[in-house]
mmCIF file of C-alpha atoms in Angstrom:
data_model
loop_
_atom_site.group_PDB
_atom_site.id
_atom_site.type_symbol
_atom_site.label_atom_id
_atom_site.label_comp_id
_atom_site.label_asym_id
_atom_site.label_seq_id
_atom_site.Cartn_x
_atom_site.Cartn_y
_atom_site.Cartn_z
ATOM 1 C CA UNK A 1 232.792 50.622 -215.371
ATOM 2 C CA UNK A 2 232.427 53.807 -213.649
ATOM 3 C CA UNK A 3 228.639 53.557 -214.776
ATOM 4 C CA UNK A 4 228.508 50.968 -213.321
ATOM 5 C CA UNK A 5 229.687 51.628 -209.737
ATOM 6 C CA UNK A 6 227.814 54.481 -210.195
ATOM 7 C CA UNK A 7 224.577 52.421 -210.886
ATOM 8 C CA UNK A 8 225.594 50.325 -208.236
ATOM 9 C CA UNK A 9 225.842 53.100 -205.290
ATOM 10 C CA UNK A 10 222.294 54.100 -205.759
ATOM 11 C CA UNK A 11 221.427 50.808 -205.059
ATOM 12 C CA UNK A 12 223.117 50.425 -202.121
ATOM 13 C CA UNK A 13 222.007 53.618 -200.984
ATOM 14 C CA UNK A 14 218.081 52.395 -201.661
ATOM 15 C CA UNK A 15 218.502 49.049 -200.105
ATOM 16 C CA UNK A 16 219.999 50.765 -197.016
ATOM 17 C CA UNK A 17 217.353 52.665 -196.573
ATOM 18 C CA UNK A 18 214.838 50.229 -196.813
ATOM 19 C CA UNK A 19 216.800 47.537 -194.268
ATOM 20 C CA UNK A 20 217.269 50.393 -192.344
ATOM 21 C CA UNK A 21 213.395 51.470 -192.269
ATOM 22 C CA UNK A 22 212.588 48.244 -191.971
ATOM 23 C CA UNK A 23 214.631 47.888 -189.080
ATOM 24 C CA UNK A 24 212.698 50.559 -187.046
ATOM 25 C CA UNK A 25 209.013 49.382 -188.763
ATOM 26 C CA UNK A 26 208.957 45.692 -187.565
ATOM 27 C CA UNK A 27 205.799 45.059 -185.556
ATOM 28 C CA UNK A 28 205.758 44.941 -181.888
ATOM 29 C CA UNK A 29 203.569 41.180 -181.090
ATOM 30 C CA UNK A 30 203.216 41.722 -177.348
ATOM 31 C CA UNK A 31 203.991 43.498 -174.176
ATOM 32 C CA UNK A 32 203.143 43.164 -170.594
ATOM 33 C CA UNK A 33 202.946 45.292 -167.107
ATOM 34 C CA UNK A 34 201.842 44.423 -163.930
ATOM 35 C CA UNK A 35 199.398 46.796 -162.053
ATOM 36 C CA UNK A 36 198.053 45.916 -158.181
ATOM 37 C CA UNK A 37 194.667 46.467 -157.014
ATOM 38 C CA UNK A 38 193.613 47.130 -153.570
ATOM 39 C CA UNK A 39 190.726 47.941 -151.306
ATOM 40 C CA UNK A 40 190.155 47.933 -147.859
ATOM 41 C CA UNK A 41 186.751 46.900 -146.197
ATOM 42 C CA UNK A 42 186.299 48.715 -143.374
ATOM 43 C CA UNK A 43 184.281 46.853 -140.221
ATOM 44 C CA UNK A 44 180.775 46.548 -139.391
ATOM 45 C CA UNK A 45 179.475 45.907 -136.566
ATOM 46 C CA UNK A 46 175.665 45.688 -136.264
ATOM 47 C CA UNK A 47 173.059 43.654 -134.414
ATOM 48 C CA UNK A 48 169.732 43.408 -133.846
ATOM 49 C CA UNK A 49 167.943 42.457 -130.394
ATOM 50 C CA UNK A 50 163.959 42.127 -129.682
ATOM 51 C CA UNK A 51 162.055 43.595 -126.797
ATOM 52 C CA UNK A 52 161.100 41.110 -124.406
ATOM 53 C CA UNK A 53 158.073 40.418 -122.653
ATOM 54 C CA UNK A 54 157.483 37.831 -119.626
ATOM 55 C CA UNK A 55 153.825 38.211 -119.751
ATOM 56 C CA UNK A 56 152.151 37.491 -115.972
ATOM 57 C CA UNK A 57 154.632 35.745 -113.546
ATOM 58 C CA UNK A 58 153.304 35.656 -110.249
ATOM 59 C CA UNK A 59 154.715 37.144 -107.024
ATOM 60 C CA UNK A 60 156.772 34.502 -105.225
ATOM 61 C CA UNK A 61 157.992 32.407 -108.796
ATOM 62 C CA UNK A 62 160.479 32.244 -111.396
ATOM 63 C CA UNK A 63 158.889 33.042 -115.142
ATOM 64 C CA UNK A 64 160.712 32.552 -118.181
ATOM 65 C CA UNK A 65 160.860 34.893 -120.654
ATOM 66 C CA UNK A 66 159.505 33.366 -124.513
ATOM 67 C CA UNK A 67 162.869 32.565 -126.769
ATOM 68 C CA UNK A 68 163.911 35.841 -128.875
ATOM 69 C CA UNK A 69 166.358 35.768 -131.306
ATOM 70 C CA UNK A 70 169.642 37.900 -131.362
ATOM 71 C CA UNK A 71 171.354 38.528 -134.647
ATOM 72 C CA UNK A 72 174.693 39.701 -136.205
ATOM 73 C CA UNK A 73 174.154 41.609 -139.073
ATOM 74 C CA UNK A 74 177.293 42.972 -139.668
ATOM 75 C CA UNK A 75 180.277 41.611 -141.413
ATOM 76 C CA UNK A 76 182.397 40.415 -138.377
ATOM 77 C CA UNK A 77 182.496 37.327 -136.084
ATOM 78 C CA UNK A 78 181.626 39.122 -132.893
ATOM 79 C CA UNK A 79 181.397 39.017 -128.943
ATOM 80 C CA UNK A 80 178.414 39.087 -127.610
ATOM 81 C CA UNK A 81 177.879 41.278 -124.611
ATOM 82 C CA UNK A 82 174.389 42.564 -121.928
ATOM 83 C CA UNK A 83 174.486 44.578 -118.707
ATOM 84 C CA UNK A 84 171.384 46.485 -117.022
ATOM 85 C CA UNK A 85 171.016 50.220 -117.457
ATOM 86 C CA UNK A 86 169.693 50.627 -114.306
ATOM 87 C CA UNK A 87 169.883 48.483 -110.855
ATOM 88 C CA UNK A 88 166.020 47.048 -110.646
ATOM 89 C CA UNK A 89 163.361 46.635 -112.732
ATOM 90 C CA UNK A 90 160.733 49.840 -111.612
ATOM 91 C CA UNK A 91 156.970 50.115 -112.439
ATOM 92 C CA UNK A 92 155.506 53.324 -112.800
ATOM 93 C CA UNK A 93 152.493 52.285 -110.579
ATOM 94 C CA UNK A 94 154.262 50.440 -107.945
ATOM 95 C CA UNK A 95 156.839 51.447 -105.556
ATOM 96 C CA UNK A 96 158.315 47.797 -104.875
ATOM 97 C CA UNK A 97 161.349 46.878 -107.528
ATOM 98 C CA UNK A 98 162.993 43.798 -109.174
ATOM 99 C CA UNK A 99 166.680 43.975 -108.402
ATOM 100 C CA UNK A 100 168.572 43.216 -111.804
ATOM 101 C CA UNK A 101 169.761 40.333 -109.509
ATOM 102 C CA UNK A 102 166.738 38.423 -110.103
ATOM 103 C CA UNK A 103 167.633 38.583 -114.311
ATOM 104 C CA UNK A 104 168.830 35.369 -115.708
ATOM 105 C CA UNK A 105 170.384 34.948 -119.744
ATOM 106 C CA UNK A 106 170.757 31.553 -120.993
ATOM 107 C CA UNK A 107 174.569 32.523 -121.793
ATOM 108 C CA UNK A 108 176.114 30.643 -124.921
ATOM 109 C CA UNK A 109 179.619 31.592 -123.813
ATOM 110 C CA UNK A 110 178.948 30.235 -120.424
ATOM 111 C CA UNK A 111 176.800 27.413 -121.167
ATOM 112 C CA UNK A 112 173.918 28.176 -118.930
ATOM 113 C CA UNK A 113 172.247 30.946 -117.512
ATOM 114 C CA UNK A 114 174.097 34.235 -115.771
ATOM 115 C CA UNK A 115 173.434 36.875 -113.870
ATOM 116 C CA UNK A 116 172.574 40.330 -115.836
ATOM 117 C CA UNK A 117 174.593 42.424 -114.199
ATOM 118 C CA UNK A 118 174.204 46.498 -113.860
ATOM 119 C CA UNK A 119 176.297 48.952 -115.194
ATOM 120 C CA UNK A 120 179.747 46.366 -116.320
ATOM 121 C CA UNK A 121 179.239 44.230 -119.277
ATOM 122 C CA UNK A 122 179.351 40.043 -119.128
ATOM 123 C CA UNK A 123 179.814 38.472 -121.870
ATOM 124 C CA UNK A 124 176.710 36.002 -123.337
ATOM 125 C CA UNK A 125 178.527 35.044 -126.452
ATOM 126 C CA UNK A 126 181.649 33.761 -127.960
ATOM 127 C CA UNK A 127 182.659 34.112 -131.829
ATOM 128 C CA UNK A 128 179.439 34.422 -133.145
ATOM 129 C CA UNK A 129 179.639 34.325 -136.851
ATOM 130 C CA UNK A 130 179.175 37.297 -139.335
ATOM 131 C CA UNK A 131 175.936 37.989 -141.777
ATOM 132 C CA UNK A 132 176.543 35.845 -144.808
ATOM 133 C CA UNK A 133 178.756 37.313 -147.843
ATOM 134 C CA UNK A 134 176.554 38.308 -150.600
ATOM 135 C CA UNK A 135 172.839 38.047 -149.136
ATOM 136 C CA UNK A 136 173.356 39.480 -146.007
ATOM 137 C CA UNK A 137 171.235 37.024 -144.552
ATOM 138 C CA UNK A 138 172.187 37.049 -140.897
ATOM 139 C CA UNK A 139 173.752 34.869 -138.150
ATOM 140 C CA UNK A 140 171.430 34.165 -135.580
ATOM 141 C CA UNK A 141 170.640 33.057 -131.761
ATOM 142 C CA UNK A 142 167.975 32.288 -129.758
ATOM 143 C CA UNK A 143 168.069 32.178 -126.181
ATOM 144 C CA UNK A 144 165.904 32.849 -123.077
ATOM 145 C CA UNK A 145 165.594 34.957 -119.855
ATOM 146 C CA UNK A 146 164.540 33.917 -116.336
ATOM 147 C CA UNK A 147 163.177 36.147 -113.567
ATOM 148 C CA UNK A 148 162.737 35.405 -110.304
ATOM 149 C CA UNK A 149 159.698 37.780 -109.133
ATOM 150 C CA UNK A 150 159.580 38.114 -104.832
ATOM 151 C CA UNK A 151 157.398 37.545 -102.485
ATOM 152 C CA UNK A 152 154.713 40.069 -101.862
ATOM 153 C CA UNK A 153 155.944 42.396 -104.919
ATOM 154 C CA UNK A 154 153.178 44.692 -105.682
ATOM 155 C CA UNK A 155 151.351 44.215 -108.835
ATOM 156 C CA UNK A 156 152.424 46.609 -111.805
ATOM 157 C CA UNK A 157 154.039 46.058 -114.968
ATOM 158 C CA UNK A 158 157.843 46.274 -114.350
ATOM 159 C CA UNK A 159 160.389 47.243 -116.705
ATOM 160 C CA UNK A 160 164.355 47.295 -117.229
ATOM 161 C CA UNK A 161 166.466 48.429 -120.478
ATOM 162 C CA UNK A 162 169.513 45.962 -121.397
ATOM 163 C CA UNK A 163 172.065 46.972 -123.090
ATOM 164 C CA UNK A 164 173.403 44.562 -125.365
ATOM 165 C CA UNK A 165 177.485 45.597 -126.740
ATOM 166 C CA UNK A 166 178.791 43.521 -129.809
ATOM 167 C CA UNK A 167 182.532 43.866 -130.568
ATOM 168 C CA UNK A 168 185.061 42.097 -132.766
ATOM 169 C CA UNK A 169 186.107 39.015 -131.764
ATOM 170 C CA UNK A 170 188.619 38.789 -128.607
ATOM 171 C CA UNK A 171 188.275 42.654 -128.792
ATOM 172 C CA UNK A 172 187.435 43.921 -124.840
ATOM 173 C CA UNK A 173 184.024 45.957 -124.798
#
């Protein structure tokens, strides 16, 4: 009998072991974590505006300028903005001017045409939407100029920079 139990304990011993080891060696079917990615897009703000030109407008009339096309090419609805860089248009041949008074935009925001004014901003458009996600392709708007050219103003070709100021939308210029 005591070959037995002593047959018996080695057993025990062995099948210990093996619950034991396979206890610690089971396979593992799945696990999970959670992981958070973020980026920030930082703004752009970009448009682009065409030189205009009136052509021939006689002394004593109102011409109107051809249509040119403003776009937004960067990735923002925007507000439009123009002011004059300087108070007239000047000719380098004549010594009459153009006050900026006489300079007309067709305004979007205020449905009509508005004085360019010098040196403070006015603003020509409202929420203009953003060049389109993936192509790029931008958001565009044509609109018009008027001048009125006075009486007796000496011949010459006269000239004026605008400055045109896009900014986020409701974001003050």
């Amino acid at each position: 009998m005591r070959e037995k139990i002593m047959g018996v304990i080695p057993l025990i011993v062995a099948l210990m072991f093996v619950v034991a080891l396979g206890a610690y060696s089971s396979p593992s079917y799945a696990a999970t974590a959670t992981q958070t990615v973020t980026v920030t897009v930082p703004e752009a703000i970009s448009i682009v505006v065409p030189n205009v030109n009136f052509g021939v407008v006689d002394a004593g009339t109102t011409g109107t300028s051809p249509d040119f096309t403003i776009q937004n090419t960067g990735n923002v609805k925007i507000d439009l903005y123009v002011n004059a860089t300087d108070s007239a248009l000047r000719s380098a041949t004549a010594t009459d001017i153009i006050g900026v008074g006489n300079l007309t935009i067709n305004s979007n925001f205020a449905n009509g045409y508005v004085q360019i004014p010098y040196a403070s901003p006015i603003k020509i458009y409202d929420n203009m939407n953003k060049a389109a996600q993936g192509s790029g392709t931008p958001t565009t708007w044509t609109t018009n100029m008027k001048l009125v050219v006075p009486s007796f103003t000496e011949d010459g070709a006269y000239s004026i920079n605008l400055l045109y100021t896009a900014v986020k939308h409701n974001t003050a210029p």
